[in-house]
mmCIF file of C-alpha atoms and ligand atoms in Angstrom:
data_model
loop_
_atom_site.group_PDB
_atom_site.id
_atom_site.type_symbol
_atom_site.label_atom_id
_atom_site.label_comp_id
_atom_site.label_asym_id
_atom_site.label_seq_id
_atom_site.Cartn_x
_atom_site.Cartn_y
_atom_site.Cartn_z
ATOM 1 C CA UNK A 680 8.006 -44.462 -2.017
ATOM 2 C CA UNK A 681 9.755 -42.421 -4.681
ATOM 3 C CA UNK A 682 7.969 -39.298 -3.478
ATOM 4 C CA UNK A 683 8.995 -39.978 0.106
ATOM 5 C CA UNK A 684 12.639 -40.498 -0.699
ATOM 6 C CA UNK A 685 12.685 -37.350 -2.821
ATOM 7 C CA UNK A 686 11.069 -35.487 0.016
ATOM 8 C CA UNK A 687 13.576 -36.654 2.582
ATOM 9 C CA UNK A 688 16.437 -35.735 0.242
ATOM 10 C CA UNK A 689 14.927 -32.280 -0.141
ATOM 11 C CA UNK A 690 14.555 -31.970 3.583
ATOM 12 C CA UNK A 691 18.122 -33.105 4.187
ATOM 13 C CA UNK A 692 19.403 -30.504 1.766
ATOM 14 C CA UNK A 693 17.640 -27.581 3.442
ATOM 15 C CA UNK A 694 19.526 -25.010 5.510
ATOM 16 C CA UNK A 695 17.805 -25.889 8.756
ATOM 17 C CA UNK A 696 15.320 -28.263 7.253
ATOM 18 C CA UNK A 697 14.297 -30.793 9.807
ATOM 19 C CA UNK A 698 12.467 -28.587 12.231
ATOM 20 C CA UNK A 699 10.705 -26.630 9.497
ATOM 21 C CA UNK A 700 9.728 -29.684 7.461
ATOM 22 C CA UNK A 701 8.609 -31.629 10.533
ATOM 23 C CA UNK A 702 6.426 -28.748 11.693
ATOM 24 C CA UNK A 703 5.041 -28.294 8.201
ATOM 25 C CA UNK A 704 4.396 -32.005 7.905
ATOM 26 C CA UNK A 705 2.481 -32.088 11.164
ATOM 27 C CA UNK A 706 0.340 -29.120 10.246
ATOM 28 C CA UNK A 707 -0.446 -30.253 6.753
ATOM 29 C CA UNK A 708 -1.382 -33.729 7.977
ATOM 30 C CA UNK A 709 -3.624 -32.210 10.579
ATOM 31 C CA UNK A 710 -5.336 -30.277 7.820
ATOM 32 C CA UNK A 711 -5.822 -33.221 5.477
ATOM 33 C CA UNK A 712 -9.226 -34.667 6.212
ATOM 34 C CA UNK A 713 -9.364 -36.401 2.875
ATOM 35 C CA UNK A 714 -6.842 -37.375 0.281
ATOM 36 C CA UNK A 715 -6.775 -38.339 -3.353
ATOM 37 C CA UNK A 716 -3.614 -40.397 -3.287
ATOM 38 C CA UNK A 717 -4.564 -42.339 -6.399
ATOM 39 C CA UNK A 718 -3.104 -39.610 -8.573
ATOM 40 C CA UNK A 719 0.016 -38.930 -6.557
ATOM 41 C CA UNK A 720 2.487 -40.809 -8.709
ATOM 42 C CA UNK A 721 0.683 -41.010 -12.014
ATOM 43 C CA UNK A 722 2.094 -39.517 -15.137
ATOM 44 C CA UNK A 723 -0.372 -38.804 -17.860
ATOM 45 C CA UNK A 724 -1.306 -36.529 -20.674
ATOM 46 C CA UNK A 725 -3.416 -33.435 -20.819
ATOM 47 C CA UNK A 726 -6.983 -33.924 -21.933
ATOM 48 C CA UNK A 727 -7.631 -31.077 -24.340
ATOM 49 C CA UNK A 728 -11.381 -31.781 -24.461
ATOM 50 C CA UNK A 729 -12.204 -30.082 -21.222
ATOM 51 C CA UNK A 730 -8.817 -29.017 -19.951
ATOM 52 C CA UNK A 731 -8.656 -31.627 -17.187
ATOM 53 C CA UNK A 732 -6.091 -34.319 -17.135
ATOM 54 C CA UNK A 733 -7.854 -37.601 -17.850
ATOM 55 C CA UNK A 734 -6.051 -39.463 -15.064
ATOM 56 C CA UNK A 735 -7.095 -37.031 -12.356
ATOM 57 C CA UNK A 736 -10.734 -36.905 -13.346
ATOM 58 C CA UNK A 737 -11.928 -39.747 -11.104
ATOM 59 C CA UNK A 738 -10.104 -38.382 -8.079
ATOM 60 C CA UNK A 739 -10.812 -34.709 -8.552
ATOM 61 C CA UNK A 740 -14.112 -34.635 -10.332
ATOM 62 C CA UNK A 741 -15.547 -37.195 -7.925
ATOM 63 C CA UNK A 742 -15.316 -34.536 -5.263
ATOM 64 C CA UNK A 743 -16.303 -31.682 -7.542
ATOM 65 C CA UNK A 744 -19.658 -33.256 -8.268
ATOM 66 C CA UNK A 745 -20.724 -32.638 -4.686
ATOM 67 C CA UNK A 746 -21.969 -29.263 -3.515
ATOM 68 C CA UNK A 747 -18.956 -26.927 -3.241
ATOM 69 C CA UNK A 748 -19.500 -26.401 0.484
ATOM 70 C CA UNK A 749 -19.321 -30.159 1.201
ATOM 71 C CA UNK A 750 -15.711 -30.772 0.396
ATOM 72 C CA UNK A 751 -12.290 -29.636 1.448
ATOM 73 C CA UNK A 752 -10.097 -29.298 -1.567
ATOM 74 C CA UNK A 753 -6.335 -28.919 -1.527
ATOM 75 C CA UNK A 754 -5.483 -26.948 -4.603
ATOM 76 C CA UNK A 755 -2.478 -24.977 -5.772
ATOM 77 C CA UNK A 756 -2.389 -22.018 -8.147
ATOM 78 C CA UNK A 757 0.687 -21.650 -10.334
ATOM 79 C CA UNK A 758 1.413 -18.873 -12.795
ATOM 80 C CA UNK A 759 3.687 -15.941 -13.577
ATOM 81 C CA UNK A 760 3.589 -12.692 -11.592
ATOM 82 C CA UNK A 761 0.613 -10.632 -12.748
ATOM 83 C CA UNK A 762 -1.306 -13.551 -14.233
ATOM 84 C CA UNK A 763 -4.164 -13.237 -11.737
ATOM 85 C CA UNK A 764 -3.506 -16.097 -9.293
ATOM 86 C CA UNK A 765 -4.720 -13.986 -6.377
ATOM 87 C CA UNK A 766 -7.869 -12.857 -8.176
ATOM 88 C CA UNK A 767 -9.034 -16.328 -9.209
ATOM 89 C CA UNK A 768 -7.826 -18.101 -6.066
ATOM 90 C CA UNK A 769 -9.732 -15.635 -3.936
ATOM 91 C CA UNK A 770 -12.908 -16.008 -6.028
ATOM 92 C CA UNK A 771 -12.699 -19.799 -5.756
ATOM 93 C CA UNK A 772 -12.025 -19.487 -2.048
ATOM 94 C CA UNK A 773 -15.267 -17.504 -1.603
ATOM 95 C CA UNK A 774 -17.190 -19.930 -3.771
ATOM 96 C CA UNK A 775 -15.937 -23.106 -2.102
ATOM 97 C CA UNK A 776 -15.573 -21.793 1.445
ATOM 98 C CA UNK A 777 -11.919 -22.852 1.501
ATOM 99 C CA UNK A 778 -9.133 -20.600 2.774
ATOM 100 C CA UNK A 779 -7.051 -18.839 0.152
ATOM 101 C CA UNK A 780 -3.492 -18.787 1.427
ATOM 102 C CA UNK A 781 -1.097 -16.575 -0.541
ATOM 103 C CA UNK A 782 2.491 -16.816 0.628
ATOM 104 C CA UNK A 783 3.162 -13.374 -0.915
ATOM 105 C CA UNK A 784 0.541 -11.950 1.500
ATOM 106 C CA UNK A 785 2.175 -13.782 4.415
ATOM 107 C CA UNK A 786 5.509 -12.245 3.456
ATOM 108 C CA UNK A 787 3.957 -8.767 3.128
ATOM 109 C CA UNK A 788 2.205 -9.150 6.523
ATOM 110 C CA UNK A 789 5.536 -10.084 8.072
ATOM 111 C CA UNK A 790 7.144 -7.049 6.423
ATOM 112 C CA UNK A 791 4.439 -4.757 7.763
ATOM 113 C CA UNK A 792 4.753 -6.189 11.268
ATOM 114 C CA UNK A 793 8.307 -4.841 11.707
ATOM 115 C CA UNK A 794 9.169 -8.162 13.338
ATOM 116 C CA UNK A 795 12.710 -9.587 13.467
ATOM 117 C CA UNK A 796 12.554 -10.867 9.863
ATOM 118 C CA UNK A 797 11.196 -7.642 8.456
ATOM 119 C CA UNK A 798 14.323 -5.844 7.212
ATOM 120 C CA UNK A 799 15.862 -9.052 5.819
ATOM 121 C CA UNK A 800 12.645 -9.806 3.916
ATOM 122 C CA UNK A 801 12.269 -6.261 2.626
ATOM 123 C CA UNK A 802 15.590 -6.404 0.830
ATOM 124 C CA UNK A 803 14.858 -9.802 -0.747
ATOM 125 C CA UNK A 804 11.306 -8.991 -1.843
ATOM 126 C CA UNK A 805 12.126 -5.537 -3.185
ATOM 127 C CA UNK A 806 14.796 -7.075 -5.396
ATOM 128 C CA UNK A 807 12.290 -9.590 -6.754
ATOM 129 C CA UNK A 808 14.172 -12.541 -5.274
ATOM 130 C CA UNK A 809 12.733 -15.585 -3.526
ATOM 131 C CA UNK A 810 12.651 -15.826 0.242
ATOM 132 C CA UNK A 811 14.368 -18.908 1.667
ATOM 133 C CA UNK A 812 12.371 -22.140 1.880
ATOM 134 C CA UNK A 813 12.896 -22.177 5.621
ATOM 135 C CA UNK A 814 11.296 -18.767 6.165
ATOM 136 C CA UNK A 815 8.430 -19.444 3.759
ATOM 137 C CA UNK A 816 7.643 -22.807 5.347
ATOM 138 C CA UNK A 817 7.733 -21.233 8.775
ATOM 139 C CA UNK A 818 5.311 -18.469 7.717
ATOM 140 C CA UNK A 819 3.036 -20.982 5.996
ATOM 141 C CA UNK A 820 3.086 -23.328 8.993
ATOM 142 C CA UNK A 821 2.073 -20.509 11.305
ATOM 143 C CA UNK A 822 -0.781 -19.540 8.974
ATOM 144 C CA UNK A 823 -1.997 -23.139 8.766
ATOM 145 C CA UNK A 824 -1.740 -23.504 12.524
ATOM 146 C CA UNK A 825 -3.834 -20.372 13.072
ATOM 147 C CA UNK A 826 -6.375 -21.665 10.550
ATOM 148 C CA UNK A 827 -6.507 -25.052 12.205
ATOM 149 C CA UNK A 828 -7.266 -23.398 15.537
ATOM 150 C CA UNK A 829 -10.245 -21.706 13.831
ATOM 151 C CA UNK A 830 -11.474 -25.020 12.402
ATOM 152 C CA UNK A 831 -10.344 -24.431 8.813
ATOM 153 C CA UNK A 832 -9.785 -27.360 6.506
ATOM 154 C CA UNK A 833 -8.535 -27.583 2.944
ATOM 155 C CA UNK A 834 -6.740 -24.750 1.170
ATOM 156 C CA UNK A 835 -6.097 -22.974 -2.056
ATOM 157 C CA UNK A 836 -2.404 -22.171 -2.091
ATOM 158 C CA UNK A 837 -1.236 -19.225 -4.163
ATOM 159 C CA UNK A 838 2.490 -18.592 -4.569
ATOM 160 C CA UNK A 839 3.544 -21.876 -2.972
ATOM 161 C CA UNK A 840 5.245 -24.086 -4.036
ATOM 162 C CA UNK A 841 7.542 -21.897 -6.093
ATOM 163 C CA UNK A 842 10.550 -24.181 -6.383
ATOM 164 C CA UNK A 843 10.809 -27.892 -7.060
ATOM 165 C CA UNK A 844 12.176 -28.356 -3.564
ATOM 166 C CA UNK A 845 9.118 -26.694 -2.041
ATOM 167 C CA UNK A 846 6.927 -28.918 -4.238
ATOM 168 C CA UNK A 847 8.809 -32.020 -3.087
ATOM 169 C CA UNK A 848 8.376 -31.064 0.553
ATOM 170 C CA UNK A 849 4.667 -30.414 0.044
ATOM 171 C CA UNK A 850 4.206 -33.643 -1.918
ATOM 172 C CA UNK A 851 5.933 -35.531 0.865
ATOM 173 C CA UNK A 852 3.479 -34.383 3.509
ATOM 174 C CA UNK A 853 0.111 -34.175 1.836
ATOM 175 C CA UNK A 854 -1.908 -34.905 -1.282
ATOM 176 C CA UNK A 855 -2.500 -31.964 -3.535
ATOM 177 C CA UNK A 856 -5.639 -32.714 -5.541
ATOM 178 C CA UNK A 857 -5.158 -30.281 -8.360
ATOM 179 C CA UNK A 858 -2.693 -27.660 -9.580
ATOM 180 C CA UNK A 859 -4.190 -24.929 -11.724
ATOM 181 C CA UNK A 860 -1.578 -23.380 -13.988
ATOM 182 C CA UNK A 861 -2.851 -19.990 -15.130
ATOM 183 C CA UNK A 862 -1.347 -18.746 -18.353
ATOM 184 C CA UNK A 863 -1.532 -15.340 -19.957
ATOM 185 C CA UNK A 864 0.198 -13.848 -22.984
ATOM 186 C CA UNK A 865 3.551 -12.530 -21.968
ATOM 187 C CA UNK A 866 2.967 -9.042 -23.314
ATOM 188 C CA UNK A 867 0.097 -8.624 -20.828
ATOM 189 C CA UNK A 868 1.975 -9.727 -17.693
ATOM 190 C CA UNK A 869 4.232 -6.711 -17.226
ATOM 191 C CA UNK A 870 1.381 -4.268 -17.903
ATOM 192 C CA UNK A 871 -0.836 -6.100 -15.403
ATOM 193 C CA UNK A 872 1.815 -5.898 -12.661
ATOM 194 C CA UNK A 873 2.500 -2.222 -13.342
ATOM 195 C CA UNK A 874 -1.228 -1.447 -13.319
ATOM 196 C CA UNK A 875 -1.893 -3.236 -10.034
ATOM 197 C CA UNK A 876 -3.242 -1.038 -7.222
ATOM 198 C CA UNK A 877 -4.179 -2.026 -3.681
ATOM 199 C CA UNK A 878 -6.494 -0.200 -1.316
ATOM 200 C CA UNK A 879 -4.386 0.633 1.735
ATOM 201 C CA UNK A 880 -7.479 0.447 3.912
ATOM 202 C CA UNK A 881 -9.469 -2.639 2.849
ATOM 203 C CA UNK A 882 -6.708 -4.497 0.951
ATOM 204 C CA UNK A 883 -8.870 -4.738 -2.207
ATOM 205 C CA UNK A 884 -6.973 -5.434 -5.454
ATOM 206 C CA UNK A 885 -7.605 -3.313 -8.520
ATOM 207 C CA UNK A 886 -5.937 -2.697 -11.839
ATOM 208 C CA UNK A 887 -5.678 0.492 -13.863
ATOM 209 C CA UNK A 888 -4.127 -1.174 -16.935
ATOM 210 C CA UNK A 889 -6.216 -1.440 -20.060
ATOM 211 C CA UNK A 890 -4.793 -4.261 -22.127
ATOM 212 C CA UNK A 891 -5.704 -4.179 -25.763
ATOM 213 C CA UNK A 892 -3.565 -6.489 -27.879
ATOM 214 C CA UNK A 893 -4.462 -6.336 -31.556
ATOM 215 C CA UNK A 894 -4.794 -9.478 -33.641
ATOM 216 C CA UNK A 895 -1.590 -10.047 -35.573
ATOM 217 C CA UNK A 896 -0.035 -12.738 -37.778
ATOM 218 C CA UNK A 897 -2.909 -15.125 -37.199
ATOM 219 C CA UNK A 898 -2.858 -14.611 -33.407
ATOM 220 C CA UNK A 899 -6.156 -13.387 -31.999
ATOM 221 C CA UNK A 900 -6.348 -10.083 -30.173
ATOM 222 C CA UNK A 901 -7.007 -9.833 -26.471
ATOM 223 C CA UNK A 902 -8.780 -7.215 -24.418
ATOM 224 C CA UNK A 903 -8.647 -6.900 -20.649
ATOM 225 C CA UNK A 904 -10.605 -4.023 -19.201
ATOM 226 C CA UNK A 905 -9.220 -2.142 -16.191
ATOM 227 C CA UNK A 906 -10.575 -3.177 -12.805
ATOM 228 C CA UNK A 907 -11.318 0.210 -11.232
ATOM 229 C CA UNK A 908 -11.660 0.658 -7.479
ATOM 230 C CA UNK A 909 -15.008 1.580 -5.952
ATOM 231 C CA UNK A 910 -15.278 5.302 -5.031
ATOM 232 C CA UNK A 911 -14.499 4.693 -1.334
ATOM 233 C CA UNK A 912 -11.100 3.158 -2.224
ATOM 234 C CA UNK A 913 -10.124 5.511 -5.058
ATOM 235 C CA UNK A 914 -8.109 7.932 -2.896
ATOM 236 C CA UNK A 915 -6.397 5.188 -0.877
ATOM 237 C CA UNK A 916 -4.665 3.257 -3.616
ATOM 238 C CA UNK A 917 -1.061 2.169 -3.223
ATOM 239 C CA UNK A 918 1.359 0.270 -5.458
ATOM 240 C CA UNK A 919 3.392 -2.694 -4.256
ATOM 241 C CA UNK A 920 7.059 -1.656 -3.942
ATOM 242 C CA UNK A 921 8.055 -4.744 -5.970
ATOM 243 C CA UNK A 922 5.735 -3.804 -8.852
ATOM 244 C CA UNK A 923 8.290 -1.586 -10.611
ATOM 245 C CA UNK A 924 9.331 -2.446 -14.175
ATOM 246 C CA UNK A 925 12.821 -3.559 -13.186
ATOM 247 C CA UNK A 926 11.665 -5.755 -10.301
ATOM 248 C CA UNK A 927 8.756 -7.279 -12.247
ATOM 249 C CA UNK A 928 11.159 -8.262 -15.048
ATOM 250 C CA UNK A 929 13.412 -9.866 -12.449
ATOM 251 C CA UNK A 930 10.440 -11.747 -10.917
ATOM 252 C CA UNK A 931 9.477 -12.993 -14.380
ATOM 253 C CA UNK A 932 13.054 -14.241 -14.943
ATOM 254 C CA UNK A 933 13.039 -15.971 -11.558
ATOM 255 C CA UNK A 934 9.692 -17.560 -12.387
ATOM 256 C CA UNK A 935 11.150 -19.045 -15.578
ATOM 257 C CA UNK A 936 14.209 -20.364 -13.792
ATOM 258 C CA UNK A 937 12.772 -21.564 -10.470
ATOM 259 C CA UNK A 938 9.022 -22.054 -10.847
ATOM 260 C CA UNK A 939 8.590 -23.231 -14.449
ATOM 261 C CA UNK A 940 10.080 -26.627 -13.446
ATOM 262 C CA UNK A 941 7.336 -26.933 -10.792
ATOM 263 C CA UNK A 942 4.851 -27.159 -13.677
ATOM 264 C CA UNK A 943 6.700 -30.230 -14.988
ATOM 265 C CA UNK A 944 6.803 -31.661 -11.467
ATOM 266 C CA UNK A 945 3.004 -31.663 -11.261
ATOM 267 C CA UNK A 946 2.479 -32.459 -14.949
ATOM 268 C CA UNK A 947 4.417 -35.683 -14.539
ATOM 269 C CA UNK A 948 2.221 -36.572 -11.572
ATOM 270 C CA UNK A 949 -0.973 -36.019 -13.551
ATOM 271 C CA UNK A 950 -2.137 -33.112 -11.397
ATOM 272 C CA UNK A 951 -1.702 -30.130 -13.679
ATOM 273 C CA UNK A 952 -4.635 -28.295 -15.201
ATOM 274 C CA UNK A 953 -3.379 -25.840 -17.826
ATOM 275 C CA UNK A 954 -5.679 -22.861 -18.152
ATOM 276 C CA UNK A 955 -5.098 -20.190 -20.786
ATOM 277 C CA UNK A 956 -6.829 -17.007 -19.689
ATOM 278 C CA UNK A 957 -8.880 -15.821 -22.651
ATOM 279 C CA UNK A 958 -9.152 -12.208 -21.389
ATOM 280 C CA UNK A 959 -10.280 -10.385 -18.253
ATOM 281 C CA UNK A 960 -12.481 -11.651 -15.435
ATOM 282 C CA UNK A 961 -15.803 -11.566 -17.373
ATOM 283 C CA UNK A 962 -14.409 -13.865 -20.080
ATOM 284 C CA UNK A 963 -12.131 -15.998 -17.894
ATOM 285 C CA UNK A 964 -14.147 -16.698 -14.735
ATOM 286 C CA UNK A 965 -17.014 -18.649 -16.381
ATOM 287 C CA UNK A 966 -14.520 -20.673 -18.438
ATOM 288 C CA UNK A 967 -12.417 -21.478 -15.390
ATOM 289 C CA UNK A 968 -15.515 -22.635 -13.519
ATOM 290 C CA UNK A 969 -16.438 -24.778 -16.483
ATOM 291 C CA UNK A 970 -12.949 -26.352 -16.585
ATOM 292 C CA UNK A 971 -13.308 -27.118 -12.870
ATOM 293 C CA UNK A 972 -16.839 -28.414 -13.286
ATOM 294 C CA UNK A 973 -18.138 -25.782 -10.900
ATOM 295 C CA UNK A 974 -20.979 -23.327 -11.028
ATOM 296 C CA UNK A 975 -21.226 -19.854 -9.523
ATOM 297 C CA UNK A 976 -24.946 -19.304 -9.059
ATOM 298 C CA UNK A 977 -24.517 -15.781 -7.674
ATOM 299 C CA UNK A 978 -22.407 -14.771 -10.648
ATOM 300 C CA UNK A 979 -25.038 -16.167 -12.993
ATOM 301 C CA UNK A 980 -27.808 -14.350 -11.181
ATOM 302 C CA UNK A 981 -25.946 -11.048 -11.204
ATOM 303 C CA UNK A 982 -25.161 -11.504 -14.900
ATOM 304 C CA UNK A 983 -28.844 -12.118 -15.584
ATOM 305 C CA UNK A 984 -29.996 -9.152 -13.469
HETATM 306 P P1 ADP B 1101 3.999 -12.522 -7.558
HETATM 307 O O1 ADP B 1101 3.103 -11.396 -7.964
HETATM 308 O O2 ADP B 1101 5.404 -12.363 -8.119
HETATM 309 O O3 ADP B 1101 3.414 -13.877 -7.834
HETATM 310 P P2 ADP B 1101 3.726 -12.849 -4.643
HETATM 311 O O4 ADP B 1101 2.792 -11.842 -4.078
HETATM 312 O O5 ADP B 1101 3.249 -14.247 -4.746
HETATM 313 O O6 ADP B 1101 4.268 -12.276 -6.026
HETATM 314 O O7 ADP B 1101 5.066 -12.871 -3.768
HETATM 315 C C1 ADP B 1101 5.772 -11.698 -3.464
HETATM 316 C C2 ADP B 1101 7.167 -12.061 -3.015
HETATM 317 O O8 ADP B 1101 7.113 -12.863 -1.828
HETATM 318 C C3 ADP B 1101 7.988 -12.883 -3.993
HETATM 319 O O9 ADP B 1101 8.618 -12.094 -4.988
HETATM 320 C C4 ADP B 1101 8.999 -13.546 -3.057
HETATM 321 O O10 ADP B 1101 10.004 -12.654 -2.681
HETATM 322 C C5 ADP B 1101 8.146 -13.846 -1.833
HETATM 323 N N1 ADP B 1101 7.531 -15.196 -1.895
HETATM 324 C C6 ADP B 1101 6.205 -15.480 -1.951
HETATM 325 N N2 ADP B 1101 6.003 -16.802 -1.985
HETATM 326 C C7 ADP B 1101 7.235 -17.388 -1.949
HETATM 327 C C8 ADP B 1101 7.692 -18.741 -1.977
HETATM 328 N N3 ADP B 1101 6.835 -19.769 -2.038
HETATM 329 N N4 ADP B 1101 9.028 -18.953 -1.929
HETATM 330 C C9 ADP B 1101 9.906 -17.939 -1.855
HETATM 331 N N5 ADP B 1101 9.545 -16.643 -1.841
HETATM 332 C C10 ADP B 1101 8.213 -16.353 -1.895
#
C-alpha cells in the first residue's frame, strides 16, 4: 500500500508522467512471470556472513538453487560510473540467459540513430547530466516491448533506476528480486572511466588502465590488470565522449547526489546486496558468483584448462 501510494505520488509529479508510467507499468507487468513480493516492504540488516541480506534469502535464494536457465530473475545493478556494472551484468546475463538492459546503451543507441531526441540527448549526456525520467522510461519501455515480442522474460537492469523517483516508479509496477550494489575504491573509478575503450565495430568493452594502488595506512593494496582488446579490435577502439575527466567527475557528483539515495531505498526494503569488488575480473567474478550462490562451469573449466 505504502509502495503504491509513493508510486502514484511519483507519477503525479512527473512532467508528463501518466502515459509514460502507464506504458511502463503495462510492459513490466507483462514481463513479470514470477514475483517475490514477500520482500517488497521488508526492512532488514545486511548479513555479513555471505553478503546476502538475511530477509531476502528465502525469496531470492529459493530461485537461485534451481538451474540458472530455469528462472527469470529481475535484478538491478547499482554502482558509480566506471565500477563495472556493464561488465558483470553482461556476464550474468550470458550465464543466466536473461537480457541485460543498460539504459546508458539505450541512450547511446538513440544518439546514434539521429532521431528527433538525438541532439537534445547529446547535450545532456556529454555534460554528464541525467536524461529526464520521461525519456528514459520511454526508451526502456520500447526496449522491453521489443524483448517481449521476442519472448524475453526477466531482466538485469544496469543504469536504471538512477533516482529515487525512478525506483519508486519501478517498485510500483513490478517486484525487483535483488539489487546488486557494486562498490570500488574511489581512486580507481576515474582511472577506469578514462581507460575505457569500445570497439566501434563489435561494441566490445575494454580497458587500457592498469590500476595498482599500494597498501597504505593499514588499507590493503589493489591491482586491476588492463583488459586489452583482441587483435581484431585493436585498431577500431573509440572512447565514449562522456568519458573525459571533467565529465566523469560530474557524473560521479551526480551519482552521489541522485543515485546514492537509491541504495537506501532498496536497503530499507531488504533487497540490497552490497558487493565490494576486490580487484579485477579474475578476483571479482568468482566472488560475485559465490555471493549470488551461482556457479559458472565454463569459467571453472577454462580456469582449469
Ligand atoms: P555510467 O558509466 O555513468 O554509469 P551509463 O552508460 O549508464 O553511464 O549512462 C550514460 C548516460 O546516459 C548518463 O550519464 C545519463 O546521461 C544517461 N542515463 C542512463 N541511464 C539513465 C537513467 N536511468 N536516468 C537518467 N539518465 C540516464
